[in-house]
Amino acid sequence: MMTPLPPPPKANPLARRKVPTLPPRARSRAAHGLTAGAAVGRFVLQRCAGCGRYLYPAREICPHCLSPSLEFRDAPGGGVCLAESRIAVSSEPYFRERAPWRSGLVQMDCGVQLVAHLPAQGIEAGARVEVRLVLDRAGQAVFFAAPAGAAGPDDLADDPAWREMSADPRHRRVLVSDVRNPVGLAMVHAFRQAGARHVFAGCRETWKPAPELDALRGAEGIEIVPLDLADERSVDDLARQIGARTDILVNTADHVRTGGVFDPLSLGRARETLEVTVLGLMRLARAFGPVMAARGADGTHGAAAWVNVLPAAALANEPGLSFHSAAHAAVLSLSHALRAELATGGVRLLNAFVGPVDAEWYQGAPPPRVAPAALAAQVVDALRRGLEEIHVGAVAQELRDRLAANPKAVERERWQ
Amino acid sequence: MASVRQPDAVPAGRRIPRADYRGVVLACPVTVQYKRYSVDAAQWWLGAALRALVEASGVSHRAIDGFAFTSFTAAPDKAIGLTQHFGISPRWLDDVPLGGAAAVVSIRRAARAVQCGDADIVACIAGDTNHVDTFRQTLAGFSRFAQDAVFPYGAGGANMSFAFITRSYMYATGASREDFGKLCVAQRDYARANPRALMRRPLTLDDYLGARPIAEPITLYDCVMPCAGADGFLVMREDEACRLELPFVRLVASIERHNAFPDDAVQTRGGWLVDADDLYAMAGSGPDDVDLVETYDDYPVISMLQFEGLGLCPPGEGPSFVRQNTFGPGGTVAHNTGGGQLSVGQAGAAGGHLGIVEAMRQLLGCASGIQVEKARRALVSGFGMINFDRGLSSGAVILEAA
């Protein structure tokens, strides 16, 4: 049984501060087949289409039959630890800071051997393991061997090595950018439930009455803070107060306005939407991003993740919501740059794509819709697993699969 | 693929017998004194080894017509770049990027070149520099598989890979830390008399067992010290050596193997096991006729795999072989008689050349440390290239005093 992780002690201003360092980033292009799986939480391995065998490390040619047809496929994650080591001396500062680091050689049931990270405690040679494919602090895919038959997926939640692979909200402080949005409100509750130490609930126009917010006032560990993403000063003011205490930032900014390109009012509305979504993300990122990236190595409780909640229409323009879709496509594009900049400090970025939610602005959307609480629960789960992309609800998942199959068919079918 | 012949369809025997190495000799073992760190480039070290060969042989570098080189840190240069850098005009040129197996492989290739007249004198040189941070960079970019699948897991480099190998060997054979320590201590006893060795302070078994952990079960004295240095020797025909009046040793037999036993889950045996019979058949004698053994000792476990693979003991019995013998000066097995890489230092890709020059000096009667009495036959083996989870290249030669 894992020793429960204690809540972080009060910050000691005299203590040595850890500068963010990263595990090695270099990978071959083929190895990024694993990154694609790890990013969405799938355990994949390279498999030869010629002879059907699994291969590792990633190759260009099958060593069994010399076929060049190698694909990354879902694979069984079970195996046996053949040997383990505790690395006391590493040539990389990242591991030196975290020494001793445990790694093991694993014989996978599907035939390959691989080196995997091990939890800080447990797993000796001969032990059955379930290998997970995850993203490390550099954002690169790595294997992590968990004890087989673990009681639940959260068994490792408090393991310091696993905390490097995940962005678990437990004991962390969270800022939700827009609590007036039902999605934001659901996030506040979900993160508190997940053990977040403190949740800052960003709120526009705090003076405006809102009965659903009254429940937050005075609630333990929840604090309503003024935040207007369309106002640079508001964002900067808040960052000055809580930027250095924000470990996970959940950006739920949205501004749903209907209209197509030819709509006579579309320019003005598009400008408003862009102001909140795209420029809102820029304001948040400029104010909070650098300080979060600088705190990425603050032990097991440091800054860990940035979350964007995006309508699935960011992936393919939705009729009737043309500039709304376009704005979120821009947010998606910007998120790739933000991910790279946050990664310099080991902070990861999760994009949660979601279909129409049960909220005021999606009244006209046909079912199925996503309940805000369900969305929030999946975001928390994704952070615990260290993912960087999730598709929540049937609409978003169907769109993802259809785009992978034939994006032109999606475009034609949506618009005809 | 139905038309592809499977391995078992190929006859086990060789199609033609291997040609012997009659008339092939090695001369002029040289070492450029190792140094923990160097501000000089690899080319400086390699050039110094070439100069030492010229001084030792009296042959102008312009008359050296064959050149085989190996280095990890000479990038972006290859062998061809060094010909212009050093002002040599060889008619036979080889680049042997095989790390600890490069010495054996260089000898094998050079031997055939001089035997057939493609070259008269081949200079075999290996060397590396060691700037501050060179070692980390070499680890990080060692191979694609290492970069993708090993280095990100703790960046322990070879220490981590050998931790797995050592652990697995201990499980499989019952080897103990004392067994490994016995070899390390014995080598240090040789090194104490060898002015070329970087580590000459006395080492006891207690020191070994109490050393700080590096990558468990590997501790400090299981590891070589990366350093800068270079080694070299000349390969030529006996008639050429006589004409130049150079003392020489004969090449008697050799083997080489790459990626042996690819289906083994962990490396608990090496490629020598595949080819040892061939080696001794070529030598016309067995392991008992060898007077000294120079193994590639980047970690003591690998020396034990070589004892097994080269027939000094049966497979899996490395530990009892170690327990039944003594290895230091005056011991029952003359092993790594200059101190090996564990005490002399590991000058990058020159690690395999160290065993060759040490064996040559012993056979020529000019050991720089303790001289093994009546040393006539030496077995020298090489091992190299931890590409992913194991060393891929193995090889060995038998050398004989003239």
mmCIF file of C-alpha atoms in Angstrom, chain A residues 267-387:
data_model
loop_
_atom_site.group_PDB
_atom_site.id
_atom_site.type_symbol
_atom_site.label_atom_id
_atom_site.label_comp_id
_atom_site.label_asym_id
_atom_site.label_seq_id
_atom_site.Cartn_x
_atom_site.Cartn_y
_atom_site.Cartn_z
ATOM 1 C CA LEU A 267 -18.262 40.954 -37.724
ATOM 2 C CA GLY A 268 -19.165 42.652 -34.472
ATOM 3 C CA ARG A 269 -20.149 39.402 -32.779
ATOM 4 C CA ALA A 270 -17.059 37.655 -34.012
ATOM 5 C CA ARG A 271 -14.961 40.436 -32.530
ATOM 6 C CA GLU A 272 -16.649 39.969 -29.135
ATOM 7 C CA THR A 273 -16.135 36.219 -29.257
ATOM 8 C CA LEU A 274 -12.499 36.540 -30.225
ATOM 9 C CA GLU A 275 -12.009 39.052 -27.413
ATOM 10 C CA VAL A 276 -13.112 36.547 -24.784
ATOM 11 C CA THR A 277 -11.794 33.314 -26.267
ATOM 12 C CA VAL A 278 -8.624 33.935 -28.277
ATOM 13 C CA LEU A 279 -7.457 37.179 -26.711
ATOM 14 C CA GLY A 280 -8.775 35.979 -23.357
ATOM 15 C CA LEU A 281 -6.481 32.956 -23.589
ATOM 16 C CA MET A 282 -3.600 35.225 -24.581
ATOM 17 C CA ARG A 283 -4.212 37.461 -21.571
ATOM 18 C CA LEU A 284 -4.422 34.515 -19.207
ATOM 19 C CA ALA A 285 -1.368 32.866 -20.727
ATOM 20 C CA ARG A 286 0.776 35.999 -20.585
ATOM 21 C CA ALA A 287 -0.170 36.692 -16.985
ATOM 22 C CA PHE A 288 -0.176 33.174 -15.511
ATOM 23 C CA GLY A 289 1.918 31.084 -17.934
ATOM 24 C CA PRO A 290 5.429 32.286 -17.067
ATOM 25 C CA VAL A 291 5.003 31.962 -13.323
ATOM 26 C CA MET A 292 3.415 28.521 -13.706
ATOM 27 C CA ALA A 293 6.262 27.357 -15.929
ATOM 28 C CA ALA A 294 8.721 28.620 -13.343
ATOM 29 C CA ARG A 295 7.020 26.559 -10.629
ATOM 30 C CA GLY A 296 6.836 23.296 -12.564
ATOM 31 C CA ALA A 297 9.466 21.657 -10.374
ATOM 32 C CA ASP A 298 8.038 22.664 -6.996
ATOM 33 C CA GLY A 299 8.112 19.127 -5.663
ATOM 34 C CA THR A 300 5.098 16.851 -5.780
ATOM 35 C CA HIS A 301 2.728 19.795 -5.498
ATOM 36 C CA GLY A 302 4.111 22.297 -8.005
ATOM 37 C CA ALA A 303 2.400 23.831 -11.001
ATOM 38 C CA ALA A 304 1.233 20.952 -13.151
ATOM 39 C CA ALA A 305 -1.297 21.698 -15.849
ATOM 40 C CA TRP A 306 -3.251 24.090 -17.977
ATOM 41 C CA VAL A 307 -6.668 22.982 -19.201
ATOM 42 C CA ASN A 308 -8.637 24.447 -22.087
ATOM 43 C CA VAL A 309 -12.247 23.431 -22.510
ATOM 44 C CA LEU A 310 -13.057 23.682 -26.205
ATOM 45 C CA PRO A 311 -16.220 23.009 -28.181
ATOM 46 C CA ALA A 312 -15.675 20.121 -30.572
ATOM 47 C CA ALA A 313 -16.458 22.626 -33.324
ATOM 48 C CA ALA A 314 -12.862 23.806 -32.877
ATOM 49 C CA LEU A 315 -12.003 20.696 -34.899
ATOM 50 C CA ALA A 316 -14.495 21.289 -37.744
ATOM 51 C CA ASN A 317 -16.580 24.360 -38.360
ATOM 52 C CA GLU A 318 -20.166 24.010 -37.203
ATOM 53 C CA PRO A 319 -22.986 25.465 -39.362
ATOM 54 C CA GLY A 320 -24.768 28.289 -37.546
ATOM 55 C CA LEU A 321 -21.807 28.796 -35.218
ATOM 56 C CA SER A 322 -19.239 29.764 -37.817
ATOM 57 C CA PHE A 323 -17.204 32.397 -36.042
ATOM 58 C CA HIS A 324 -17.651 30.691 -32.693
ATOM 59 C CA SER A 325 -16.062 27.597 -34.255
ATOM 60 C CA ALA A 326 -13.358 29.679 -35.886
ATOM 61 C CA ALA A 327 -12.490 31.393 -32.602
ATOM 62 C CA HIS A 328 -12.006 28.065 -30.880
ATOM 63 C CA ALA A 329 -10.001 26.740 -33.811
ATOM 64 C CA ALA A 330 -7.741 29.707 -33.160
ATOM 65 C CA VAL A 331 -7.639 28.844 -29.453
ATOM 66 C CA LEU A 332 -6.666 25.283 -30.403
ATOM 67 C CA SER A 333 -3.872 26.519 -32.616
ATOM 68 C CA LEU A 334 -2.665 28.894 -29.939
ATOM 69 C CA SER A 335 -2.779 26.090 -27.379
ATOM 70 C CA HIS A 336 -0.052 24.255 -29.286
ATOM 71 C CA ALA A 337 2.266 27.210 -28.839
ATOM 72 C CA LEU A 338 1.227 27.577 -25.216
ATOM 73 C CA ARG A 339 1.827 23.863 -24.632
ATOM 74 C CA ALA A 340 5.359 24.201 -25.934
ATOM 75 C CA GLU A 341 6.082 27.232 -23.772
ATOM 76 C CA LEU A 342 4.612 25.673 -20.635
ATOM 77 C CA ALA A 343 6.570 22.496 -21.360
ATOM 78 C CA THR A 344 9.820 24.334 -20.737
ATOM 79 C CA GLY A 345 8.819 24.209 -17.077
ATOM 80 C CA GLY A 346 7.336 20.724 -17.160
ATOM 81 C CA VAL A 347 3.741 22.004 -17.072
ATOM 82 C CA ARG A 348 1.381 20.127 -19.355
ATOM 83 C CA LEU A 349 -1.587 21.375 -21.367
ATOM 84 C CA LEU A 350 -4.832 19.451 -21.713
ATOM 85 C CA ASN A 351 -7.404 20.284 -24.359
ATOM 86 C CA ALA A 352 -10.828 18.889 -23.544
ATOM 87 C CA PHE A 353 -13.056 18.847 -26.630
ATOM 88 C CA VAL A 354 -16.708 18.656 -25.799
ATOM 89 C CA GLY A 355 -19.940 18.493 -27.735
ATOM 90 C CA PRO A 356 -22.945 20.685 -26.793
ATOM 91 C CA VAL A 357 -23.269 20.936 -23.032
ATOM 92 C CA ASP A 358 -26.443 21.247 -21.024
ATOM 93 C CA ALA A 359 -26.280 25.012 -20.755
ATOM 94 C CA GLU A 360 -28.160 28.122 -21.676
ATOM 95 C CA TRP A 361 -26.299 28.826 -24.889
ATOM 96 C CA TYR A 362 -26.749 25.394 -26.416
ATOM 97 C CA GLN A 363 -30.545 25.281 -26.073
ATOM 98 C CA GLY A 364 -30.983 24.673 -29.777
ATOM 99 C CA ALA A 365 -28.529 21.767 -30.032
ATOM 100 C CA PRO A 366 -30.109 18.326 -30.380
ATOM 101 C CA PRO A 367 -29.126 15.599 -27.898
ATOM 102 C CA PRO A 368 -26.946 13.937 -26.818
ATOM 103 C CA ARG A 369 -25.585 16.693 -24.655
ATOM 104 C CA VAL A 370 -22.913 16.601 -22.001
ATOM 105 C CA ALA A 371 -23.733 17.410 -18.397
ATOM 106 C CA PRO A 372 -21.218 19.930 -17.032
ATOM 107 C CA ALA A 373 -20.527 17.680 -14.036
ATOM 108 C CA ALA A 374 -19.678 14.774 -16.355
ATOM 109 C CA LEU A 375 -17.320 16.982 -18.333
ATOM 110 C CA ALA A 376 -15.613 18.178 -15.156
ATOM 111 C CA ALA A 377 -15.206 14.616 -13.893
ATOM 112 C CA GLN A 378 -13.524 13.599 -17.142
ATOM 113 C CA VAL A 379 -11.160 16.560 -16.996
ATOM 114 C CA VAL A 380 -10.123 15.555 -13.483
ATOM 115 C CA ASP A 381 -9.633 11.974 -14.634
ATOM 116 C CA ALA A 382 -7.534 13.111 -17.602
ATOM 117 C CA LEU A 383 -5.299 15.173 -15.316
ATOM 118 C CA ARG A 384 -4.804 12.186 -13.039
ATOM 119 C CA ARG A 385 -3.639 10.236 -16.069
ATOM 120 C CA GLY A 386 -1.547 13.087 -17.444
ATOM 121 C CA LEU A 387 -3.332 13.240 -20.810
#
